[in-house]
PDB file of C-alpha atoms in Angstrom:
ATOM      1  CA  UNK B   1      79.399 100.230 158.309  1.00  0.00           C
ATOM      2  CA  UNK B   2      80.275  96.950 159.744  1.00  0.00           C
ATOM      3  CA  UNK B   3      81.760  94.436 157.032  1.00  0.00           C
ATOM      4  CA  UNK B   4      84.284  91.718 156.816  1.00  0.00           C
ATOM      5  CA  UNK B   5      87.537  91.676 155.043  1.00  0.00           C
ATOM      6  CA  UNK B   6      86.190  90.460 151.921  1.00  0.00           C
ATOM      7  CA  UNK B   7      83.294  92.596 151.621  1.00  0.00           C
ATOM      8  CA  UNK B   8      85.402  95.632 152.344  1.00  0.00           C
ATOM      9  CA  UNK B   9      87.550  94.819 149.426  1.00  0.00           C
ATOM     10  CA  UNK B  10      84.445  94.597 147.065  1.00  0.00           C
ATOM     11  CA  UNK B  11      83.126  97.934 148.398  1.00  0.00           C
ATOM     12  CA  UNK B  12      86.562  99.726 147.847  1.00  0.00           C
ATOM     13  CA  UNK B  13      86.463  98.291 144.085  1.00  0.00           C
ATOM     14  CA  UNK B  14      83.014 100.115 143.865  1.00  0.00           C
ATOM     15  CA  UNK B  15      84.804 103.469 144.421  1.00  0.00           C
ATOM     16  CA  UNK B  16      87.127 102.894 141.661  1.00  0.00           C
ATOM     17  CA  UNK B  17      86.510 103.704 138.015  1.00  0.00           C
ATOM     18  CA  UNK B  18      88.280 101.429 135.476  1.00  0.00           C
ATOM     19  CA  UNK B  19      90.446 100.033 138.499  1.00  0.00           C
ATOM     20  CA  UNK B  20      91.833 103.461 139.012  1.00  0.00           C
ATOM     21  CA  UNK B  21      92.432 105.528 142.103  1.00  0.00           C
ATOM     22  CA  UNK B  22      89.537 105.623 144.852  1.00  0.00           C
ATOM     23  CA  UNK B  23      87.306 108.194 144.075  1.00  0.00           C
ATOM     24  CA  UNK B  24      89.826 109.795 141.719  1.00  0.00           C
ATOM     25  CA  UNK B  25      91.781 110.995 144.584  1.00  0.00           C
ATOM     26  CA  UNK B  26      89.075 113.574 145.093  1.00  0.00           C
ATOM     27  CA  UNK B  27      87.213 112.015 148.007  1.00  0.00           C
ATOM     28  CA  UNK B  28      86.824 109.214 150.475  1.00  0.00           C
ATOM     29  CA  UNK B  29      85.348 105.895 150.055  1.00  0.00           C
ATOM     30  CA  UNK B  30      82.951 105.197 152.745  1.00  0.00           C
ATOM     31  CA  UNK B  31      80.947 101.922 152.668  1.00  0.00           C
ATOM     32  CA  UNK B  32      81.520 101.656 148.708  1.00  0.00           C
ATOM     33  CA  UNK B  33      80.382 105.261 148.078  1.00  0.00           C
ATOM     34  CA  UNK B  34      82.605 108.104 147.306  1.00  0.00           C
ATOM     35  CA  UNK B  35      82.281 111.299 149.330  1.00  0.00           C
ATOM     36  CA  UNK B  36      83.660 114.069 147.213  1.00  0.00           C
ATOM     37  CA  UNK B  37      86.033 116.629 148.599  1.00  0.00           C
ATOM     38  CA  UNK B  38      85.038 120.644 148.241  1.00  0.00           C
ATOM     39  CA  UNK B  39      86.814 122.840 145.995  1.00  0.00           C
ATOM     40  CA  UNK B  40      88.360 126.333 146.779  1.00  0.00           C
ATOM     41  CA  UNK B  41      85.628 128.053 144.851  1.00  0.00           C
ATOM     42  CA  UNK B  42      83.051 126.698 147.083  1.00  0.00           C
ATOM     43  CA  UNK B  43      81.649 124.053 144.886  1.00  0.00           C
ATOM     44  CA  UNK B  44      82.401 120.294 145.242  1.00  0.00           C
ATOM     45  CA  UNK B  45      83.573 117.415 143.050  1.00  0.00           C
ATOM     46  CA  UNK B  46      80.654 115.170 142.062  1.00  0.00           C
ATOM     47  CA  UNK B  47      79.891 112.148 140.190  1.00  0.00           C
ATOM     48  CA  UNK B  48      79.987 108.354 141.047  1.00  0.00           C
ATOM     49  CA  UNK B  49      83.724 108.525 141.421  1.00  0.00           C
ATOM     50  CA  UNK B  50      84.162 112.223 142.000  1.00  0.00           C
ATOM     51  CA  UNK B  51      85.289 112.573 138.364  1.00  0.00           C
ATOM     52  CA  UNK B  52      83.499 115.869 137.619  1.00  0.00           C
ATOM     53  CA  UNK B  53      83.655 119.495 138.648  1.00  0.00           C
ATOM     54  CA  UNK B  54      82.465 122.840 137.490  1.00  0.00           C
ATOM     55  CA  UNK B  55      85.298 125.091 137.895  1.00  0.00           C
ATOM     56  CA  UNK B  56      87.814 124.044 135.363  1.00  0.00           C
ATOM     57  CA  UNK B  57      85.982 124.512 132.079  1.00  0.00           C
ATOM     58  CA  UNK B  58      87.682 126.441 129.250  1.00  0.00           C
ATOM     59  CA  UNK B  59      87.686 130.349 129.832  1.00  0.00           C
ATOM     60  CA  UNK B  60      87.199 133.259 127.329  1.00  0.00           C
ATOM     61  CA  UNK B  61      88.151 136.871 128.141  1.00  0.00           C
ATOM     62  CA  UNK B  62      89.119 135.410 131.547  1.00  0.00           C
ATOM     63  CA  UNK B  63      85.430 134.320 132.287  1.00  0.00           C
ATOM     64  CA  UNK B  64      84.327 130.610 132.550  1.00  0.00           C
ATOM     65  CA  UNK B  65      82.658 129.498 129.498  1.00  0.00           C
ATOM     66  CA  UNK B  66      82.954 133.395 128.304  1.00  0.00           C
ATOM     67  CA  UNK B  67      80.192 134.192 130.660  1.00  0.00           C
ATOM     68  CA  UNK B  68      77.734 132.851 128.141  1.00  0.00           C
ATOM     69  CA  UNK B  69      77.176 129.273 129.580  1.00  0.00           C
ATOM     70  CA  UNK B  70      77.469 126.896 132.524  1.00  0.00           C
ATOM     71  CA  UNK B  71      80.204 124.591 133.163  1.00  0.00           C
ATOM     72  CA  UNK B  72      79.083 121.007 133.440  1.00  0.00           C
ATOM     73  CA  UNK B  73      81.758 118.339 134.444  1.00  0.00           C
ATOM     74  CA  UNK B  74      84.769 120.168 132.774  1.00  0.00           C
ATOM     75  CA  UNK B  75      82.773 120.977 129.562  1.00  0.00           C
ATOM     76  CA  UNK B  76      80.782 124.356 128.772  1.00  0.00           C
ATOM     77  CA  UNK B  77      77.072 124.062 128.247  1.00  0.00           C
ATOM     78  CA  UNK B  78      76.289 127.303 126.290  1.00  0.00           C
ATOM     79  CA  UNK B  79      73.206 129.642 126.555  1.00  0.00           C
ATOM     80  CA  UNK B  80      70.881 129.779 123.725  1.00  0.00           C
ATOM     81  CA  UNK B  81      72.470 131.899 120.764  1.00  0.00           C
ATOM     82  CA  UNK B  82      76.167 130.990 121.602  1.00  0.00           C
ATOM     83  CA  UNK B  83      78.616 128.172 120.673  1.00  0.00           C
ATOM     84  CA  UNK B  84      82.288 127.202 120.844  1.00  0.00           C
ATOM     85  CA  UNK B  85      84.388 125.234 123.412  1.00  0.00           C
ATOM     86  CA  UNK B  86      84.185 128.287 125.651  1.00  0.00           C
ATOM     87  CA  UNK B  87      80.765 129.544 124.465  1.00  0.00           C
ATOM     88  CA  UNK B  88      82.860 132.402 122.902  1.00  0.00           C
ATOM     89  CA  UNK B  89      81.007 132.661 119.581  1.00  0.00           C
ATOM     90  CA  UNK B  90      77.568 134.000 118.772  1.00  0.00           C
ATOM     91  CA  UNK B  91      75.683 131.349 116.563  1.00  0.00           C
ATOM     92  CA  UNK B  92      75.987 132.342 113.003  1.00  0.00           C
ATOM     93  CA  UNK B  93      76.831 130.812 109.776  1.00  0.00           C
ATOM     94  CA  UNK B  94      76.751 133.920 107.575  1.00  0.00           C
ATOM     95  CA  UNK B  95      80.664 133.571 106.971  1.00  0.00           C
ATOM     96  CA  UNK B  96      80.295 129.698 106.240  1.00  0.00           C
ATOM     97  CA  UNK B  97      77.856 130.113 103.201  1.00  0.00           C
ATOM     98  CA  UNK B  98      79.114 129.846  99.766  1.00  0.00           C
ATOM     99  CA  UNK B  99      77.827 132.270  97.085  1.00  0.00           C
ATOM    100  CA  UNK B 100      75.225 129.538  96.294  1.00  0.00           C
ATOM    101  CA  UNK B 101      73.992 129.419  99.862  1.00  0.00           C
ATOM    102  CA  UNK B 102      75.291 126.056 100.976  1.00  0.00           C
ATOM    103  CA  UNK B 103      77.134 125.887 104.401  1.00  0.00           C
ATOM    104  CA  UNK B 104      80.902 124.816 103.897  1.00  0.00           C
ATOM    105  CA  UNK B 105      80.114 123.339 100.585  1.00  0.00           C
ATOM    106  CA  UNK B 106      78.793 120.410 102.501  1.00  0.00           C
ATOM    107  CA  UNK B 107      82.406 119.244 102.944  1.00  0.00           C
ATOM    108  CA  UNK B 108      82.758 120.525 106.583  1.00  0.00           C
ATOM    109  CA  UNK B 109      80.981 122.211 109.693  1.00  0.00           C
ATOM    110  CA  UNK B 110      80.616 125.814 110.630  1.00  0.00           C
ATOM    111  CA  UNK B 111      82.103 126.380 113.842  1.00  0.00           C
ATOM    112  CA  UNK B 112      82.348 129.986 115.421  1.00  0.00           C
ATOM    113  CA  UNK B 113      81.225 131.320 111.922  1.00  0.00           C
ATOM    114  CA  UNK B 114      84.104 129.791 110.185  1.00  0.00           C
ATOM    115  CA  UNK B 115      84.157 126.493 108.123  1.00  0.00           C
ATOM    116  CA  UNK B 116      86.022 123.512 109.637  1.00  0.00           C
ATOM    117  CA  UNK B 117      86.658 121.502 106.498  1.00  0.00           C
ATOM    118  CA  UNK B 118      87.002 117.619 106.169  1.00  0.00           C
ATOM    119  CA  UNK B 119      90.374 116.541 105.679  1.00  0.00           C
ATOM    120  CA  UNK B 120      92.099 117.988 102.465  1.00  0.00           C
ATOM    121  CA  UNK B 121      89.593 120.708 101.524  1.00  0.00           C
ATOM    122  CA  UNK B 122      90.645 124.140 101.837  1.00  0.00           C
ATOM    123  CA  UNK B 123      89.099 127.307 103.529  1.00  0.00           C
ATOM    124  CA  UNK B 124      87.009 129.489 103.309  1.00  0.00           C
ATOM    125  CA  UNK B 125      84.241 127.392 101.898  1.00  0.00           C
ATOM    126  CA  UNK B 126      85.977 123.842 101.720  1.00  0.00           C
ATOM    127  CA  UNK B 127      85.590 124.121  97.812  1.00  0.00           C
ATOM    128  CA  UNK B 128      88.860 122.653  96.537  1.00  0.00           C
ATOM    129  CA  UNK B 129      91.016 119.812  97.646  1.00  0.00           C
ATOM    130  CA  UNK B 130      94.347 120.083  95.947  1.00  0.00           C
ATOM    131  CA  UNK B 131      95.676 116.773  97.343  1.00  0.00           C
ATOM    132  CA  UNK B 132      92.558 114.990  96.109  1.00  0.00           C
ATOM    133  CA  UNK B 133      92.646 112.766  92.763  1.00  0.00           C
ATOM    134  CA  UNK B 134      90.899 114.560  89.917  1.00  0.00           C
ATOM    135  CA  UNK B 135      87.560 113.110  89.028  1.00  0.00           C
ATOM    136  CA  UNK B 136      88.543 113.162  85.573  1.00  0.00           C
ATOM    137  CA  UNK B 137      90.511 110.077  86.518  1.00  0.00           C
ATOM    138  CA  UNK B 138      88.511 108.551  89.224  1.00  0.00           C
ATOM    139  CA  UNK B 139      85.057 108.885  87.379  1.00  0.00           C
ATOM    140  CA  UNK B 140      86.092 107.843  83.880  1.00  0.00           C
ATOM    141  CA  UNK B 141      84.794 104.535  84.140  1.00  0.00           C
ATOM    142  CA  UNK B 142      81.499 105.570  85.380  1.00  0.00           C
ATOM    143  CA  UNK B 143      81.062 108.182  82.501  1.00  0.00           C
ATOM    144  CA  UNK B 144      81.770 105.399  80.214  1.00  0.00           C
ATOM    145  CA  UNK B 145      79.069 103.141  81.645  1.00  0.00           C
ATOM    146  CA  UNK B 146      76.521 106.083  82.029  1.00  0.00           C
ATOM    147  CA  UNK B 147      77.127 107.542  78.681  1.00  0.00           C
ATOM    148  CA  UNK B 148      77.467 104.526  76.415  1.00  0.00           C
ATOM    149  CA  UNK B 149      76.547 101.325  78.820  1.00  0.00           C
ATOM    150  CA  UNK B 150      79.989  99.783  78.062  1.00  0.00           C
ATOM    151  CA  UNK B 151      83.132  99.197  80.186  1.00  0.00           C
ATOM    152  CA  UNK B 152      83.599  97.194  83.688  1.00  0.00           C
ATOM    153  CA  UNK B 153      80.782  98.938  85.447  1.00  0.00           C
ATOM    154  CA  UNK B 154      78.034  98.534  82.748  1.00  0.00           C
ATOM    155  CA  UNK B 155      76.289  95.617  84.421  1.00  0.00           C
ATOM    156  CA  UNK B 156      75.722  97.531  87.701  1.00  0.00           C
ATOM    157  CA  UNK B 157      76.268 101.040  86.539  1.00  0.00           C
ATOM    158  CA  UNK B 158      73.300 102.809  88.395  1.00  0.00           C
ATOM    159  CA  UNK B 159      74.600 101.241  91.827  1.00  0.00           C
ATOM    160  CA  UNK B 160      78.414 101.619  91.214  1.00  0.00           C
ATOM    161  CA  UNK B 161      78.249 105.120  89.938  1.00  0.00           C
ATOM    162  CA  UNK B 162      75.387 106.880  92.201  1.00  0.00           C
ATOM    163  CA  UNK B 163      78.020 109.637  92.858  1.00  0.00           C
ATOM    164  CA  UNK B 164      77.385 111.132  89.535  1.00  0.00           C
ATOM    165  CA  UNK B 165      73.496 111.741  90.174  1.00  0.00           C
ATOM    166  CA  UNK B 166      73.143 114.196  87.076  1.00  0.00           C
ATOM    167  CA  UNK B 167      74.506 113.668  83.645  1.00  0.00           C
ATOM    168  CA  UNK B 168      73.382 114.563  80.262  1.00  0.00           C
ATOM    169  CA  UNK B 169      74.602 113.716  76.626  1.00  0.00           C
ATOM    170  CA  UNK B 170      75.332 116.684  74.597  1.00  0.00           C
ATOM    171  CA  UNK B 171      76.398 117.743  71.057  1.00  0.00           C
ATOM    172  CA  UNK B 172      79.066 120.057  72.200  1.00  0.00           C
ATOM    173  CA  UNK B 173      80.924 120.623  75.536  1.00  0.00           C
ATOM    174  CA  UNK B 174      81.322 124.180  77.067  1.00  0.00           C
ATOM    175  CA  UNK B 175      84.539 126.014  76.569  1.00  0.00           C
ATOM    176  CA  UNK B 176      87.618 124.773  78.296  1.00  0.00           C
ATOM    177  CA  UNK B 177      89.699 121.718  78.381  1.00  0.00           C
ATOM    178  CA  UNK B 178      87.604 118.663  78.803  1.00  0.00           C
ATOM    179  CA  UNK B 179      88.322 115.509  80.589  1.00  0.00           C
ATOM    180  CA  UNK B 180      88.640 112.248  78.453  1.00  0.00           C
ATOM    181  CA  UNK B 181      89.046 108.479  78.811  1.00  0.00           C
ATOM    182  CA  UNK B 182      89.770 105.503  76.718  1.00  0.00           C
ATOM    183  CA  UNK B 183      86.780 103.079  76.523  1.00  0.00           C
ATOM    184  CA  UNK B 184      86.776  99.225  75.931  1.00  0.00           C
ATOM    185  CA  UNK B 185      86.974  99.875  72.253  1.00  0.00           C
ATOM    186  CA  UNK B 186      89.983 102.466  72.552  1.00  0.00           C
ATOM    187  CA  UNK B 187      87.725 105.348  71.678  1.00  0.00           C
ATOM    188  CA  UNK B 188      88.152 108.627  73.495  1.00  0.00           C
ATOM    189  CA  UNK B 189      85.135 109.599  75.471  1.00  0.00           C
ATOM    190  CA  UNK B 190      85.127 113.408  76.204  1.00  0.00           C
ATOM    191  CA  UNK B 191      83.299 114.882  79.337  1.00  0.00           C
ATOM    192  CA  UNK B 192      82.982 117.715  81.718  1.00  0.00           C
ATOM    193  CA  UNK B 193      82.459 116.926  85.410  1.00  0.00           C
ATOM    194  CA  UNK B 194      81.515 119.256  88.220  1.00  0.00           C
ATOM    195  CA  UNK B 195      81.692 118.571  92.036  1.00  0.00           C
ATOM    196  CA  UNK B 196      78.339 119.613  93.776  1.00  0.00           C
ATOM    197  CA  UNK B 197      77.720 120.039  97.372  1.00  0.00           C
ATOM    198  CA  UNK B 198      78.892 117.127  99.430  1.00  0.00           C
ATOM    199  CA  UNK B 199      82.111 115.087  99.388  1.00  0.00           C
ATOM    200  CA  UNK B 200      81.133 112.519  96.655  1.00  0.00           C
ATOM    201  CA  UNK B 201      78.589 114.265  94.463  1.00  0.00           C
ATOM    202  CA  UNK B 202      78.870 115.260  90.867  1.00  0.00           C
ATOM    203  CA  UNK B 203      77.091 116.416  87.816  1.00  0.00           C
ATOM    204  CA  UNK B 204      78.487 115.667  84.197  1.00  0.00           C
ATOM    205  CA  UNK B 205      78.227 116.575  80.460  1.00  0.00           C
ATOM    206  CA  UNK B 206      79.154 113.661  78.104  1.00  0.00           C
ATOM    207  CA  UNK B 207      79.870 114.284  74.507  1.00  0.00           C
ATOM    208  CA  UNK B 208      77.756 112.200  72.199  1.00  0.00           C
ATOM    209  CA  UNK B 209      80.395 111.640  69.645  1.00  0.00           C
ATOM    210  CA  UNK B 210      83.365 109.544  70.448  1.00  0.00           C
ATOM    211  CA  UNK B 211      86.688 109.714  68.926  1.00  0.00           C
ATOM    212  CA  UNK B 212      87.779 106.410  67.717  1.00  0.00           C
ATOM    213  CA  UNK B 213      90.760 105.143  65.824  1.00  0.00           C
ATOM    214  CA  UNK B 214      90.087 104.700  62.010  1.00  0.00           C
ATOM    215  CA  UNK B 215      89.488 101.053  61.108  1.00  0.00           C
ATOM    216  CA  UNK B 216      91.593  99.460  58.378  1.00  0.00           C
ATOM    217  CA  UNK B 217      90.063  99.446  54.988  1.00  0.00           C
ATOM    218  CA  UNK B 218      89.964  95.580  53.888  1.00  0.00           C
ATOM    219  CA  UNK B 219      89.451  96.602  50.252  1.00  0.00           C
ATOM    220  CA  UNK B 220      92.511  98.730  50.192  1.00  0.00           C
ATOM    221  CA  UNK B 221      94.529  96.074  52.041  1.00  0.00           C
ATOM    222  CA  UNK B 222      93.346  93.327  49.536  1.00  0.00           C
ATOM    223  CA  UNK B 223      94.072  95.741  46.445  1.00  0.00           C
ATOM    224  CA  UNK B 224      97.456  96.669  47.981  1.00  0.00           C
ATOM    225  CA  UNK B 225      98.289  93.035  48.246  1.00  0.00           C
ATOM    226  CA  UNK B 226      97.264  92.117  44.798  1.00  0.00           C
ATOM    227  CA  UNK B 227      99.049  95.378  43.361  1.00  0.00           C
ATOM    228  CA  UNK B 228     102.189  94.199  45.410  1.00  0.00           C
ATOM    229  CA  UNK B 229     102.011  90.645  44.272  1.00  0.00           C
ATOM    230  CA  UNK B 230     101.690  91.592  40.486  1.00  0.00           C
ATOM    231  CA  UNK B 231     104.541  94.115  40.718  1.00  0.00           C
ATOM    232  CA  UNK B 232     106.789  91.368  42.298  1.00  0.00           C
ATOM    233  CA  UNK B 233     105.698  89.060  39.543  1.00  0.00           C
ATOM    234  CA  UNK B 234     106.440  91.465  36.845  1.00  0.00           C
ATOM    235  CA  UNK B 235     109.941  92.160  38.402  1.00  0.00           C
ATOM    236  CA  UNK B 236     110.653  88.473  38.495  1.00  0.00           C
ATOM    237  CA  UNK B 237     109.538  88.073  34.701  1.00  0.00           C
ATOM    238  CA  UNK B 238     111.713  91.038  33.560  1.00  0.00           C
ATOM    239  CA  UNK B 239     114.640  89.470  35.482  1.00  0.00           C
ATOM    240  CA  UNK B 240     114.139  86.093  33.825  1.00  0.00           C
ATOM    241  CA  UNK B 241     113.570  87.782  30.379  1.00  0.00           C
ATOM    242  CA  UNK B 242     116.845  89.706  31.000  1.00  0.00           C
ATOM    243  CA  UNK B 243     118.758  86.604  31.933  1.00  0.00           C
ATOM    244  CA  UNK B 244     117.449  84.844  28.543  1.00  0.00           C
ATOM    245  CA  UNK B 245     118.374  87.900  26.676  1.00  0.00           C
ATOM    246  CA  UNK B 246     121.887  87.871  27.987  1.00  0.00           C
ATOM    247  CA  UNK B 247     122.128  84.150  27.291  1.00  0.00           C
ATOM    248  CA  UNK B 248     120.923  84.440  23.656  1.00  0.00           C
ATOM    249  CA  UNK B 249     123.447  87.525  23.250  1.00  0.00           C
ATOM    250  CA  UNK B 250     126.136  85.451  24.331  1.00  0.00           C
ATOM    251  CA  UNK B 251     125.292  82.497  22.128  1.00  0.00           C
ATOM    252  CA  UNK B 252     124.973  85.171  19.055  1.00  0.00           C
ATOM    253  CA  UNK B 253     128.335  86.479  19.736  1.00  0.00           C
ATOM    254  CA  UNK B 254     129.977  83.077  19.912  1.00  0.00           C
ATOM    255  CA  UNK B 255     128.296  82.039  16.613  1.00  0.00           C
ATOM    256  CA  UNK B 256     129.556  85.215  15.044  1.00  0.00           C
ATOM    257  CA  UNK B 257     133.090  84.710  16.168  1.00  0.00           C
ATOM    258  CA  UNK B 258     132.919  81.213  14.792  1.00  0.00           C
ATOM    259  CA  UNK B 259     131.660  82.314  11.412  1.00  0.00           C
ATOM    260  CA  UNK B 260     134.487  84.875  11.117  1.00  0.00           C
ATOM    261  CA  UNK B 261     137.095  82.281  11.693  1.00  0.00           C
ATOM    262  CA  UNK B 262     135.490  80.122   8.998  1.00  0.00           C
ATOM    263  CA  UNK B 263     135.367  83.028   6.463  1.00  0.00           C
ATOM    264  CA  UNK B 264     139.032  84.235   6.630  1.00  0.00           C
ATOM    265  CA  UNK B 265     140.474  80.662   6.899  1.00  0.00           C
ATOM    266  CA  UNK B 266     142.948  80.484   3.829  1.00  0.00           C
ATOM    267  CA  UNK B 267     142.066  77.724   1.250  1.00  0.00           C
ATOM    268  CA  UNK B 268     144.308  74.645   1.187  1.00  0.00           C
ATOM    269  CA  UNK B 269     146.297  74.146  -2.126  1.00  0.00           C
ATOM    270  CA  UNK B 270     146.124  70.914  -3.893  1.00  0.00           C
TER     271      UNK B 270
END
């Protein structure tokens, strides 16, 4: 092709991907189009910038794509009934199903008949997450608003607490140690919460009866105050009476002493 200097530069740019090497170093740039090299296996590089080839996909049992798929631009495209990065697995989720029938508890994906859990959850079925914060703590305020329409979420409870999609108020809770939370009235609300399939999906049983601190008896307080006041008054009265008695006793003794002096005083002779 006959081009000027400026046009040649533009055409060569067209052969570069993201300002990289011309044709990825796997072909020649001819008039702005990559002509890709051949590979040792007989195929050629392909793609706009010679970025693809079909001979370096992952192998399984020394076979490209395990012999169960086709290599397409460095990635295996598996035949029907196979999966995996090298098409090494027969499609099945039998070993990924929980006793209840869900796949990886809704908290992971089944790959090569084994669960690949989301971060924190454990194999084999992604049931438990030891590092996750317990729902006894994280769902306490939702339990308060769902069960008793109080607390910080009470005005928008149905929207804020959608993660608890099943709950019931019960007279008694099943055996075991229940969760509990303090509500706005400082009462203890007892509940049992269970994680359902999915990452943030729960059911709960909430005890109808709260455990509240005993309120002070105003009559006992008033009666006690009156009794205490009367007792203090009586003590003060007894103290005053005692002081008066001691004063009278002192005066009486002084009077007796004076009388005795007069009685025994000798008569003056005339």
